[in-house]
Short mmCIF file of C-alpha atoms in Angstrom, two decimals:
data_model
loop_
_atom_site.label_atom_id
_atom_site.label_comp_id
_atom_site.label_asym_id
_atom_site.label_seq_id
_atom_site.Cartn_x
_atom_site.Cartn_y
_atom_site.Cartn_z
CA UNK A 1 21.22 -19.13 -9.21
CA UNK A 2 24.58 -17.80 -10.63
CA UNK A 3 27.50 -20.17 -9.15
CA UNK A 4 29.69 -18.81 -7.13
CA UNK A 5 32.57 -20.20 -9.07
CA UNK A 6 31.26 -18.64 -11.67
CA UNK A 7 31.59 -14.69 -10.07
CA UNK A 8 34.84 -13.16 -10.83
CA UNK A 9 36.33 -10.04 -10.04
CA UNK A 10 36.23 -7.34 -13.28
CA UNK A 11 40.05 -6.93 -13.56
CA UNK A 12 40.51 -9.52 -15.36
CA UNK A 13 40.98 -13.78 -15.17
CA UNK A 14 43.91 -13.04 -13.43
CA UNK A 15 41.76 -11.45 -10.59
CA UNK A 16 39.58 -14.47 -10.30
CA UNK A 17 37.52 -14.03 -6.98
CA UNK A 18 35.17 -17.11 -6.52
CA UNK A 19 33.48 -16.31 -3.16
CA UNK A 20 31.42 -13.88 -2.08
CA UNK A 21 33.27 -13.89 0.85
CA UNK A 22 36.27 -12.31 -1.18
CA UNK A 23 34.24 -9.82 -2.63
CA UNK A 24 34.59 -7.39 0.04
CA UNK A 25 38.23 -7.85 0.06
CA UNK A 26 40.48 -6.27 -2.85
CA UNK A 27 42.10 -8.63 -5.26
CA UNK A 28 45.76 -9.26 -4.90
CA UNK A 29 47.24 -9.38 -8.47
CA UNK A 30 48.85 -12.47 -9.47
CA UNK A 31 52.72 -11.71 -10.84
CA UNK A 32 52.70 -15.03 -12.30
CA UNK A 33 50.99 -18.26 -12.93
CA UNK A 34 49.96 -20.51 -10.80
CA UNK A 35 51.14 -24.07 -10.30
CA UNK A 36 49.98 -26.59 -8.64
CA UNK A 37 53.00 -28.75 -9.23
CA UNK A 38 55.61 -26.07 -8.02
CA UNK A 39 58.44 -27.23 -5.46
CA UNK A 40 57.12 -25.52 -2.76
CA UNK A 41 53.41 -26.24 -3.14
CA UNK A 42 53.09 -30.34 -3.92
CA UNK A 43 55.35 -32.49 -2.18
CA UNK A 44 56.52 -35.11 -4.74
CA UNK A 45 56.11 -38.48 -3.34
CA UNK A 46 59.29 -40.62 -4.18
CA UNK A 47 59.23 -42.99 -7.30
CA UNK A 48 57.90 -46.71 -6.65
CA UNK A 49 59.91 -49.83 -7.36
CA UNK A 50 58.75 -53.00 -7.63
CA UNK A 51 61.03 -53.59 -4.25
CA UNK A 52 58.66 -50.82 -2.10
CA UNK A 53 55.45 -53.11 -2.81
CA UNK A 54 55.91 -55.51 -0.18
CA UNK A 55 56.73 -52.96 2.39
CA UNK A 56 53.40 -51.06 1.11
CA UNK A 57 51.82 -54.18 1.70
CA UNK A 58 52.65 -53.99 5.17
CA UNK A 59 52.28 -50.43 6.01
CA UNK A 60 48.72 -50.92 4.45
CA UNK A 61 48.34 -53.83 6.80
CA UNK A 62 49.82 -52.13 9.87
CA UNK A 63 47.39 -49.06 9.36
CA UNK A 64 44.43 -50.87 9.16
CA UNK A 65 41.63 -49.60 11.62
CA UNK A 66 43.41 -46.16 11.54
CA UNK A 67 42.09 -42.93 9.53
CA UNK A 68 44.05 -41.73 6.51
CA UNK A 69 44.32 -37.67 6.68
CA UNK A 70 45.78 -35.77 4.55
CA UNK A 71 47.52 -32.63 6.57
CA UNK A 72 48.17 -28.88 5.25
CA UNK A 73 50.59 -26.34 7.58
CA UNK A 74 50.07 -22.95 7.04
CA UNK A 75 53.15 -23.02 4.53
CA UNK A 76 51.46 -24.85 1.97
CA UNK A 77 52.81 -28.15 2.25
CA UNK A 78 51.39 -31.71 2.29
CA UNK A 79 51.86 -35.03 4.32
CA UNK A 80 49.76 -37.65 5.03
CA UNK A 81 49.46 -39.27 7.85
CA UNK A 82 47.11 -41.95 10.07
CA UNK A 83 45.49 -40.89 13.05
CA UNK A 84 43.33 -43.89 15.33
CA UNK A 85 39.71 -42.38 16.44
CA UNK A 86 39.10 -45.03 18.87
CA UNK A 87 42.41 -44.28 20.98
CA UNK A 88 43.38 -41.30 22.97
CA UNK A 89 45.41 -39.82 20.20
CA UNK A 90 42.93 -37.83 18.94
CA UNK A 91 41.57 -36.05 22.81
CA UNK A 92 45.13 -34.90 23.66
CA UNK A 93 46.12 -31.13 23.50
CA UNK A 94 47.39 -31.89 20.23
CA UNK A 95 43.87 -31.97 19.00
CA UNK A 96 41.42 -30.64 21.78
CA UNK A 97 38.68 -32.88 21.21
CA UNK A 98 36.25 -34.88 23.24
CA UNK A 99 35.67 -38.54 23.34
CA UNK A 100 32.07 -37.52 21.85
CA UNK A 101 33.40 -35.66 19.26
CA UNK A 102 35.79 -38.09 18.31
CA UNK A 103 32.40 -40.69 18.27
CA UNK A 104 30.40 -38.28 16.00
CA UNK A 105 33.64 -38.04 13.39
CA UNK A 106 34.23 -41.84 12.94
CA UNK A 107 30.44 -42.71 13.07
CA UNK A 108 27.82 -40.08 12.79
CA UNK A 109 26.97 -38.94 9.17
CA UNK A 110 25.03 -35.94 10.17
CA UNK A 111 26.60 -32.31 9.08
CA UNK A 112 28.12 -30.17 12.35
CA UNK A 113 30.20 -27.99 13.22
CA UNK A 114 31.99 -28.01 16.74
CA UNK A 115 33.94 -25.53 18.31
CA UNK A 116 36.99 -26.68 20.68
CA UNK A 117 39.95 -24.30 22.74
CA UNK A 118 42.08 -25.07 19.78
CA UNK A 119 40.40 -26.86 17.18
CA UNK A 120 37.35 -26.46 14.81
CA UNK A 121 35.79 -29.69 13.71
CA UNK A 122 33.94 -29.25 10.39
CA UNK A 123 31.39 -32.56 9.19
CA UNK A 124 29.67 -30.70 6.48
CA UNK A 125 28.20 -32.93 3.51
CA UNK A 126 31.33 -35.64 2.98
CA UNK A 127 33.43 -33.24 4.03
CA UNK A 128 35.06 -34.46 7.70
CA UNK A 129 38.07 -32.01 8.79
CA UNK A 130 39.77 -30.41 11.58
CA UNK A 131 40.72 -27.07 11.38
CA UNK A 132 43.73 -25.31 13.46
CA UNK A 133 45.51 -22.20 13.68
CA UNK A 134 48.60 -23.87 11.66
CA UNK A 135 47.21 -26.57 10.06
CA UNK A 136 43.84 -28.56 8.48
CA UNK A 137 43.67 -32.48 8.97
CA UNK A 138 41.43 -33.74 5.94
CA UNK A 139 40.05 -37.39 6.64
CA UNK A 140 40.59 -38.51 2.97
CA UNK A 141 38.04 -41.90 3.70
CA UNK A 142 35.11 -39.07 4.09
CA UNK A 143 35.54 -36.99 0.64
CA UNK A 144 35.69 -38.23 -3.05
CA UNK A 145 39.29 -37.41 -4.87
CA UNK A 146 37.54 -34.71 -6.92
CA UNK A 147 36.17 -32.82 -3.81
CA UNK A 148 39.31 -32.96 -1.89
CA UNK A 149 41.72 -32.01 -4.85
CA UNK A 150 39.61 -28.90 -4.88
CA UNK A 151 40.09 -28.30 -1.64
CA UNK A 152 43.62 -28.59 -1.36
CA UNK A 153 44.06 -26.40 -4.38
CA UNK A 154 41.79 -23.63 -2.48
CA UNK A 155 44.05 -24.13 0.99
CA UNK A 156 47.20 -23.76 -1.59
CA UNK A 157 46.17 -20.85 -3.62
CA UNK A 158 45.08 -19.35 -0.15
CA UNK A 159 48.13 -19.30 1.07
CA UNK A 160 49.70 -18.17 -2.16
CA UNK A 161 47.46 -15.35 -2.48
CA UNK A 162 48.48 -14.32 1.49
CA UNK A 163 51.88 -14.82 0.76
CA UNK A 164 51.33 -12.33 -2.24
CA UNK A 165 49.54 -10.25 0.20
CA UNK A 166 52.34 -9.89 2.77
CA UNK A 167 54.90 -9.38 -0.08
CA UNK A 168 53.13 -6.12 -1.12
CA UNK A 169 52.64 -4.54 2.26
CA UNK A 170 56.06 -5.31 2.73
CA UNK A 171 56.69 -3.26 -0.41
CA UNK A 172 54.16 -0.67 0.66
CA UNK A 173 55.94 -0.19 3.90
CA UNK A 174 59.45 0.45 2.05
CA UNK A 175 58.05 2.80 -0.71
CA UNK A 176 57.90 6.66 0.74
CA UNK A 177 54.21 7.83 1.53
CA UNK A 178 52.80 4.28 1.09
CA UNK A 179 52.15 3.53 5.15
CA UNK A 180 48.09 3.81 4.47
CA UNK A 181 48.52 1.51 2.21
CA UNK A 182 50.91 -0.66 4.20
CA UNK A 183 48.24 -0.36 6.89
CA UNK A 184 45.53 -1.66 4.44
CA UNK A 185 47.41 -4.52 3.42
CA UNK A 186 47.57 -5.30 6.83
CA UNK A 187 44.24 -5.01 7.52
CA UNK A 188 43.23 -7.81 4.83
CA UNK A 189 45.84 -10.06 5.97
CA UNK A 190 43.46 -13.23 7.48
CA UNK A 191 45.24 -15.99 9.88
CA UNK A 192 44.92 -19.26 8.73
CA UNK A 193 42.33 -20.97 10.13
CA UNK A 194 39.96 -18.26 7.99
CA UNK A 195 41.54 -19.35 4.92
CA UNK A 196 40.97 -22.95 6.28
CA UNK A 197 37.43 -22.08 6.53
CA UNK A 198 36.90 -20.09 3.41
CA UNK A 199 38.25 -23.31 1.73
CA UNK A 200 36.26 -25.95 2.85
CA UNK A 201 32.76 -24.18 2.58
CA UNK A 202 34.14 -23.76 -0.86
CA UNK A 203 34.78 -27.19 -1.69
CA UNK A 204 30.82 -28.11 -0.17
CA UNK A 205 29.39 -25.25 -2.13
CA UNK A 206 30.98 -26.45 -5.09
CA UNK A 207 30.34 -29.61 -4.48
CA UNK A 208 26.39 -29.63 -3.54
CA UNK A 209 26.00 -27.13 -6.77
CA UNK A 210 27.58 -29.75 -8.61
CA UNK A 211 24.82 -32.54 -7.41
CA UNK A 212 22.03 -30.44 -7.48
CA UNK A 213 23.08 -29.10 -11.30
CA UNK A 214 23.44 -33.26 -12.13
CA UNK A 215 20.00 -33.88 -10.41
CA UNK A 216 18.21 -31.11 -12.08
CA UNK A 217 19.61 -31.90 -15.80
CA UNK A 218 17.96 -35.49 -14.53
CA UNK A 219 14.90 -34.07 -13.79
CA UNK A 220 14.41 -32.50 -16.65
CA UNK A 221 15.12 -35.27 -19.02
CA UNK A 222 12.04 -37.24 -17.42
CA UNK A 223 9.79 -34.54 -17.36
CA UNK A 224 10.13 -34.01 -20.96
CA UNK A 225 9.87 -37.63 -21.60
CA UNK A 226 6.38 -37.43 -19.20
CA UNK A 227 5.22 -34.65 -21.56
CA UNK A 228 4.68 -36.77 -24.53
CA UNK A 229 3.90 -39.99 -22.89
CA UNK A 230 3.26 -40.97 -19.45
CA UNK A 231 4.11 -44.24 -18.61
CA UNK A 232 4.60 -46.72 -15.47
CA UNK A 233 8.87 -46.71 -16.13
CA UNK A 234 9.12 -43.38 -16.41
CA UNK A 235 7.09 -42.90 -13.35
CA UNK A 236 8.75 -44.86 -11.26
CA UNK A 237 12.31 -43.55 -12.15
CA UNK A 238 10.66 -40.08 -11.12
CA UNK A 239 10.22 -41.51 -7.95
CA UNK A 240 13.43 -42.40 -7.41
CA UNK A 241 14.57 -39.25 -8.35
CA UNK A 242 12.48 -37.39 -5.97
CA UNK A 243 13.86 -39.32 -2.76
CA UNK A 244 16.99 -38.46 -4.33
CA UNK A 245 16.39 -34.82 -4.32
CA UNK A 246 14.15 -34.98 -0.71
CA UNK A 247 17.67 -36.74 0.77
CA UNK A 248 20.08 -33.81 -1.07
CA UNK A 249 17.42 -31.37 0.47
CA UNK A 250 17.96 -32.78 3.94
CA UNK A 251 21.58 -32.80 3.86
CA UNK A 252 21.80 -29.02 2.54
CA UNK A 253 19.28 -28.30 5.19
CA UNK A 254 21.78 -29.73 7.86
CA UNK A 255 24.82 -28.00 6.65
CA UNK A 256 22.31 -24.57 6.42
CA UNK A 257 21.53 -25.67 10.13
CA UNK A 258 24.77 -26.27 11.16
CA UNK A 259 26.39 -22.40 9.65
CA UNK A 260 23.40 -20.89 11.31
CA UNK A 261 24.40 -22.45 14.59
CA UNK A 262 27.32 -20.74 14.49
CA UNK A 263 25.88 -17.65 13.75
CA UNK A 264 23.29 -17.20 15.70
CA UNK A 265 25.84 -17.09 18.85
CA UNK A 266 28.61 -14.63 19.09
CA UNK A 267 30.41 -16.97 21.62
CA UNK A 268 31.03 -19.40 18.90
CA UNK A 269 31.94 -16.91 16.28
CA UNK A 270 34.55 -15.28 18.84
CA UNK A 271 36.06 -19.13 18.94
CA UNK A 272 36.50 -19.44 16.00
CA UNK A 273 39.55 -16.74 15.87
CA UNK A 274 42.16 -19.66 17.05
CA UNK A 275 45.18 -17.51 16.68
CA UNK A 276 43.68 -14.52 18.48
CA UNK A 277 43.18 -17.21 21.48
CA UNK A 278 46.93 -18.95 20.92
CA UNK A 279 48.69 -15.48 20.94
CA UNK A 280 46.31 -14.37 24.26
CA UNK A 281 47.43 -17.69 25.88
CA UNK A 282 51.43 -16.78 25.08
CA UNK A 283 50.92 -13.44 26.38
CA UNK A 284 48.60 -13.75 29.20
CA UNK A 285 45.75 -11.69 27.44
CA UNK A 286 42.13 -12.26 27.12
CA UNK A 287 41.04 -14.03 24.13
CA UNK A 288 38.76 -13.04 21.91
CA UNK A 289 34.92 -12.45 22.89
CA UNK A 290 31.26 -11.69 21.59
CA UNK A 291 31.92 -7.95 22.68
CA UNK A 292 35.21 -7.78 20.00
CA UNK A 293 35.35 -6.58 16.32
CA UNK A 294 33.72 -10.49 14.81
CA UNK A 295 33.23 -8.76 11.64
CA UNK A 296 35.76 -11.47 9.45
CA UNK A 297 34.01 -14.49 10.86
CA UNK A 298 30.48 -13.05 10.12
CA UNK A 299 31.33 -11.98 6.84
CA UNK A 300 32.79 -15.07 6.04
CA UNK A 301 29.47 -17.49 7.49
CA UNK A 302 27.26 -14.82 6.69
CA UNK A 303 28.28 -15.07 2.85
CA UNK A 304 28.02 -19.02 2.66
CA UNK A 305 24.85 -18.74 4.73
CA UNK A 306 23.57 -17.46 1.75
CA UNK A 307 25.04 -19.69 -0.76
CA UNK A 308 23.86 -22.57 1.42
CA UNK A 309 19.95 -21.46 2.01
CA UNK A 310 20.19 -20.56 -2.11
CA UNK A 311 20.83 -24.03 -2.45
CA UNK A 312 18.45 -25.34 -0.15
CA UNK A 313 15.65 -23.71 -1.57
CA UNK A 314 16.27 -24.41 -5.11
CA UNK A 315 16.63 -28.42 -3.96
CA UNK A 316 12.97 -27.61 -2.28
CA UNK A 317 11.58 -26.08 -5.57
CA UNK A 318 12.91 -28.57 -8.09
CA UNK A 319 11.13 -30.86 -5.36
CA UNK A 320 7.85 -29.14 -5.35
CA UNK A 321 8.00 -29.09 -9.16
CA UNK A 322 8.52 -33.16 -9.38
CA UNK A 323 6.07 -33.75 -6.65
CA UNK A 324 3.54 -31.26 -8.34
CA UNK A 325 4.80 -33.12 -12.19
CA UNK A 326 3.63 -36.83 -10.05
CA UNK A 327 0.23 -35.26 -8.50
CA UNK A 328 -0.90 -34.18 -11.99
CA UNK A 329 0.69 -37.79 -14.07
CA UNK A 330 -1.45 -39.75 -11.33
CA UNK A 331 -4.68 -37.68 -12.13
CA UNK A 332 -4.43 -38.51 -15.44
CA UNK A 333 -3.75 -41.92 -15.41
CA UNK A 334 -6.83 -42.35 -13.07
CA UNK A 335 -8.99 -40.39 -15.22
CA UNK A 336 -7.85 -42.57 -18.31
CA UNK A 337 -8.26 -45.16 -15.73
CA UNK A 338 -11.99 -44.56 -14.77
CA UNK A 339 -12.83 -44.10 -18.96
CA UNK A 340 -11.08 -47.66 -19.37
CA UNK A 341 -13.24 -49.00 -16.79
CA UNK A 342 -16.48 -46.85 -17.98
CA UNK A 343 -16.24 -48.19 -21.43
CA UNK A 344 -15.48 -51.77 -20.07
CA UNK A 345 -19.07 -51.49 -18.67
CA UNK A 346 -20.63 -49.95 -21.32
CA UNK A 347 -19.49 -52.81 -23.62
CA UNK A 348 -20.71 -55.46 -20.64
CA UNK A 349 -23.94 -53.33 -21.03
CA UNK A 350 -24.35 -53.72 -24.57
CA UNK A 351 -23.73 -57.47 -24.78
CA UNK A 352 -26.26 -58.11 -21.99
CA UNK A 353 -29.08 -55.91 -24.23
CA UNK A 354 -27.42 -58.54 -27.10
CA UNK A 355 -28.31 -61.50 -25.05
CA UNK A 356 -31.21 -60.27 -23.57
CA UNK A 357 -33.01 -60.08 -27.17
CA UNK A 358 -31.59 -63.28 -28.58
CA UNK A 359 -33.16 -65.60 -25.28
CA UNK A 360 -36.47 -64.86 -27.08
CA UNK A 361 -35.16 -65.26 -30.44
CA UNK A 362 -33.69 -69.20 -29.16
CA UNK A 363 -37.15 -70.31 -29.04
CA UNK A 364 -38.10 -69.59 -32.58
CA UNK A 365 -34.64 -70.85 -33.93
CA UNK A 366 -35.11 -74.67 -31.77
CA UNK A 367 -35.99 -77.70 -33.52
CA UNK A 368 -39.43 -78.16 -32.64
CA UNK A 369 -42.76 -78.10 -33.98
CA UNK A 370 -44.54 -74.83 -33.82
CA UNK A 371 -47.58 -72.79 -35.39
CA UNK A 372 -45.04 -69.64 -35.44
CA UNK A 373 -42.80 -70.77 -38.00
CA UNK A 374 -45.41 -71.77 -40.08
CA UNK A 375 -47.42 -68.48 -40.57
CA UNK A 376 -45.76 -65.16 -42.37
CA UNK A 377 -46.08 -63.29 -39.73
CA UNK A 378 -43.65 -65.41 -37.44
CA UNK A 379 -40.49 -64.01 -38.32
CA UNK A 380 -40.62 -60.31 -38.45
CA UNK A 381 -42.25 -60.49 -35.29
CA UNK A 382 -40.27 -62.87 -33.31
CA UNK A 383 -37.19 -59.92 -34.80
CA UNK A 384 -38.75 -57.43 -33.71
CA UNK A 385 -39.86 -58.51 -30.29
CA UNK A 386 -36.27 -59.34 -29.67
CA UNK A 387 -35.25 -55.59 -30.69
CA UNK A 388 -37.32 -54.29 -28.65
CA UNK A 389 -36.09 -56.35 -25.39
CA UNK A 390 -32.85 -55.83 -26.51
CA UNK A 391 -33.16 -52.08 -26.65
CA UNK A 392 -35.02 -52.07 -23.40
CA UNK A 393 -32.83 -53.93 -21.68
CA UNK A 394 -29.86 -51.97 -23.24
CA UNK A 395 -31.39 -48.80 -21.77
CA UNK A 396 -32.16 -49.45 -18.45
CA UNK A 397 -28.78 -50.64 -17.79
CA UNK A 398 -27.43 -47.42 -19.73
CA UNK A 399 -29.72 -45.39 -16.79
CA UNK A 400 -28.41 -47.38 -14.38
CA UNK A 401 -25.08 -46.73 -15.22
CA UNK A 402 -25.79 -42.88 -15.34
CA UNK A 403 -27.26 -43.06 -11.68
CA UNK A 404 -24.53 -44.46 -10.29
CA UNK A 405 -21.91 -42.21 -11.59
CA UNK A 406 -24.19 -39.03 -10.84
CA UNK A 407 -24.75 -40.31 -7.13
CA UNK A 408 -20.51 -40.84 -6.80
CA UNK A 409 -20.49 -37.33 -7.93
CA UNK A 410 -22.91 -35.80 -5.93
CA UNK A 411 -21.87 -37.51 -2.97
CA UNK A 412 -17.80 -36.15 -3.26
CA UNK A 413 -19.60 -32.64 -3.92
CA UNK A 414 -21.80 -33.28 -0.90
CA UNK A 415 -18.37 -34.54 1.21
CA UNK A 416 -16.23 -31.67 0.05
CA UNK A 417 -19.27 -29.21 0.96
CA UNK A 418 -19.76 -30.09 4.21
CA UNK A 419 -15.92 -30.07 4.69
CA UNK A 420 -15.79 -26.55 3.61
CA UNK A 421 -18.94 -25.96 6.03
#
C-alpha cells in the first residue's frame, strides 16, 4: 500500500498534499517556508531558573489526579492546561459531555467516536481528544510525544494553509473579473473542526502505518531466519509476534468500526458540522441535517475509511501469512518428529534381533562341560543357528512395525473418508 504521506500533489514539494482527503481540493501555494518555531505559531514557554523548580514541584503536586491537555484555538496557538475527569468540569456547556463519556475517556481503551451538541470526542488508537468549533483539547497522558508533535504540526499547518486560503480570495475579490474565483476560494474554505478532524485521522494513519511497517520488517526477519533453519526460539518469537499483529489487527478493526459508525448515519455526519450548529443557535436557524449538502464530512471519513480498512486488511494478511508460515514449521517438525521416533524403533528392533541370536549363542560360550564344543561341527553351527534367530526375529518385528504404521494410515484415510461422506 502506497502511504499516504507519501502522495503529493504534482506541482511541486511546495504543494505537498498528504491526504486523500486533500486531493479533491486545489493546493494553496506556499509564499514562503514554513516554521514551526515562528512567533505566531509556538508559544515559547519562559526560560527555567533554578528558583521556578520548587514552585514546579508544587504545581506538579497540586495537579496530581488531573489530565494534562494540550489546547489549540483556531488561531494556531498553544496552552496547556489540566482538566479533572472525575469532577463536573468536564459535563458543563463548556464541554457538552456526559458523565459516561467522561467514564469511557479516563478509563475505557477501546477506539470511539462520540458525537455531542458542541463537542466531538475522538478515542481512536492512543489518540484521546476533543474536538470543537474553536478549539481541540489533546489529552497528552494518551499519545506518545512523536504522535502528538505530528499532530500539532498538522492542526498548525492547517490553519496556515486556511489562512493562506482566505488571503487569496481576499485578493481574488479585489482583482477586476476574479469574483468566480473569489467564489471558489470560498467554497474550499473548511471551519475548523474539519481541519481538527483531517488532523487527527492523520496523526492515527500515520501512526498505525508506522507500527504495522515496524511489525512487518519483524516479520520478515524471522521468516527468513525459519527458511534456513527451523528451530524452537525462533518459533516461539513468531508467536509472539503474531499476538502482536492479531492485537494491532483488533485495534485497526475498532478505529475501521468506529469511522464506519459515523458513516453509516447521516444524523451523525450532519453533527459533526459544529459551526453550522453554533451560527444556527446565534441566529435562530435550523442546524444542519441528513437532508443538507454532507458532502465535506463524507469526503473527509469516506477517504480515511479507506486508508483505515487498507490497513486492516494488510494487518489480516501479514497475519494469515505468519499463521500459514507456523501451520507448515509445525508439520515439519512433526514429520522430522515421527522419522526420529521411527528410526528410534528400528534401532530397538535391531538390537532385540542382536539379543535374540546371542541367548542361544550364551550356552555354547558358558563354562561347562559339553559334547558341542568338542566336535568340529559345534561352532559353525551354534553361529549359524544364532543368525538365523537373529534374522528371524529381526524380521518379524520389522513386519510388525510395517503393520502398524499401514493400519495408522489406513485408519486417518478411513476417518477423513467417511468425513467427506
Amino acid at each position: 500500500m502506497v502511504s499516504l504521506a507519501a502522495r503529493t500533489c504534482p506541482l511541486g514539494r511546495d504543494h505537498l498534499i498528504r491526504l486523500p482527503y486533500r486531493l479533491w481540493l486545489p493546493a494553496v501555494p506556499h509564499r514562503g517556508a514554513f516554521s514551526l518555531a515562528s512567533p505566531d505559531l509556538t508559544p515559547h514557554p519562559p526560560r527555567r531558573s533554578r528558583w521556578s523548580a520548587a514552585s514546579s514541584s508544587a504545581s506538579t503536586a497540586t495537579n496530581l489526579g488531573r489530565l494534562r491537555c494540550t489546547e489549540v484555538d483556531e488561531h494556531g496557538a498553544i496552552t496547556t492546561r489540566y482538566v479533572s475527569p472525575g469532577t463536573a468540569e468536564m459535563t458543563t456547556a463548556l464541554y457538552g459531555l456526559t458523565p459516561r463519556d467522561v467514564r469511557k475517556l479516563a478509563a475505557s481503551s477501546l477506539s470511539h467516536i462520540r458525537i455531542r451538541r458542541s463537542t466531538v470526542l475522538l478515542h481512536l488508537y492512543h489518540v484521546k481528544v476533543l474536538v470543537q468549533r474553536d478549539r481541540i483539547l489533546l489529552f497528552d497522558d494518551s499519545a506518545s510525544s512523536a504522535s502528538r508533535a505530528g499532530l500539532l504540526r498538522e492542526l498548525q499547518e492547517g490553519w496556515l494553509r486556511q489562512r493562506e486560503a482566505a488571503a487569496a480570495a481576499a485578493a481574488a475579490a479585489e482583482a477586476p473579473g476574479e469574483e468566480a474565483d473569489a467564489d471558489l476560494f470560498q467554497e474550499q474554505q473548511l471551519t475548523f473542526e474539519f481541519h481538527a478532524l483531517e488532523a487527527v485521522l492523520n496523526s492515527v494513519v500515520s501512526e498505525l502505518e508506522g507500527e504495522l511497517a515496524a511489525i512487518r520488517r519483524s516479520a520478515e526477519c524471522i521468516l527468513r531466519s525459519l527458511e534456513e533453519d527451523v528451530d524452537r526460539h525462533t518459533l516461539i518469537t513468531l508467536l509472539g509476534l503474531s499476538n502482536e499483529v492479531a492485537q494491532f489487527s483488533q485495534q485497526a478493526d475498532l478505529i475501521l468500526d468506529a469511522v464506519e459508525g459515523v458513516l453509516d448515519r447521516d444524523d451523525h455526519v450532519a453533527a459533526l458540522y459544529l459551526t453550522a450548529k453554533a451560527v444556527a443557535a446565534e441566529g435562530g436557524r435550523a442546524a444542519m441535517t441528513e437532508d443538507d449538502d454532507l458532502t465535506v464530512a463524507e469526503r473527509l471519513l469516506g477517504s480515511y475509511y479507506i486508508a483505515y480498512n487498507e490497513i486492516v486488511q494488510e494487518a489480516q494478511n501479514l497475519a494469515s501469512e505468519i499463521r500459514n508460515t507456523q501451520e507448515s514449521a509445525s508439520a515439519m517438525l512433526d514429520a522430522t518428529r515421527n522419522k526420529m521416533m521411527l528410526l528410534d524403533l528400528q534401532l530397538r528392533i535391531g538390537t532385540l534381533g542382536l539379543a535374540s541370536g546371542s541367548f542361544f549363542a550364551a550356552f555354547y560360550g558358558m563354562n561347562i562341560n559339553s559334547f558341542i564344543g568338542e566336535t568340529l561341527w559345534g561352532f559353525p553351527a551354534v553361529s549359524g543357528t544364532s543368525a538365523v534367530l537373529a534374522a528371524a526375529a529381526l524380521a518379524y518385528m520389522l513386519g510388525v512395525l510395517r503393520k502398524l504404521v499401514r493400519v495408522k494410515m489406513k485408519g486417518h484415510g478411513e476417518g477423513a473418508s467417511s468425513m467427506l461422506g
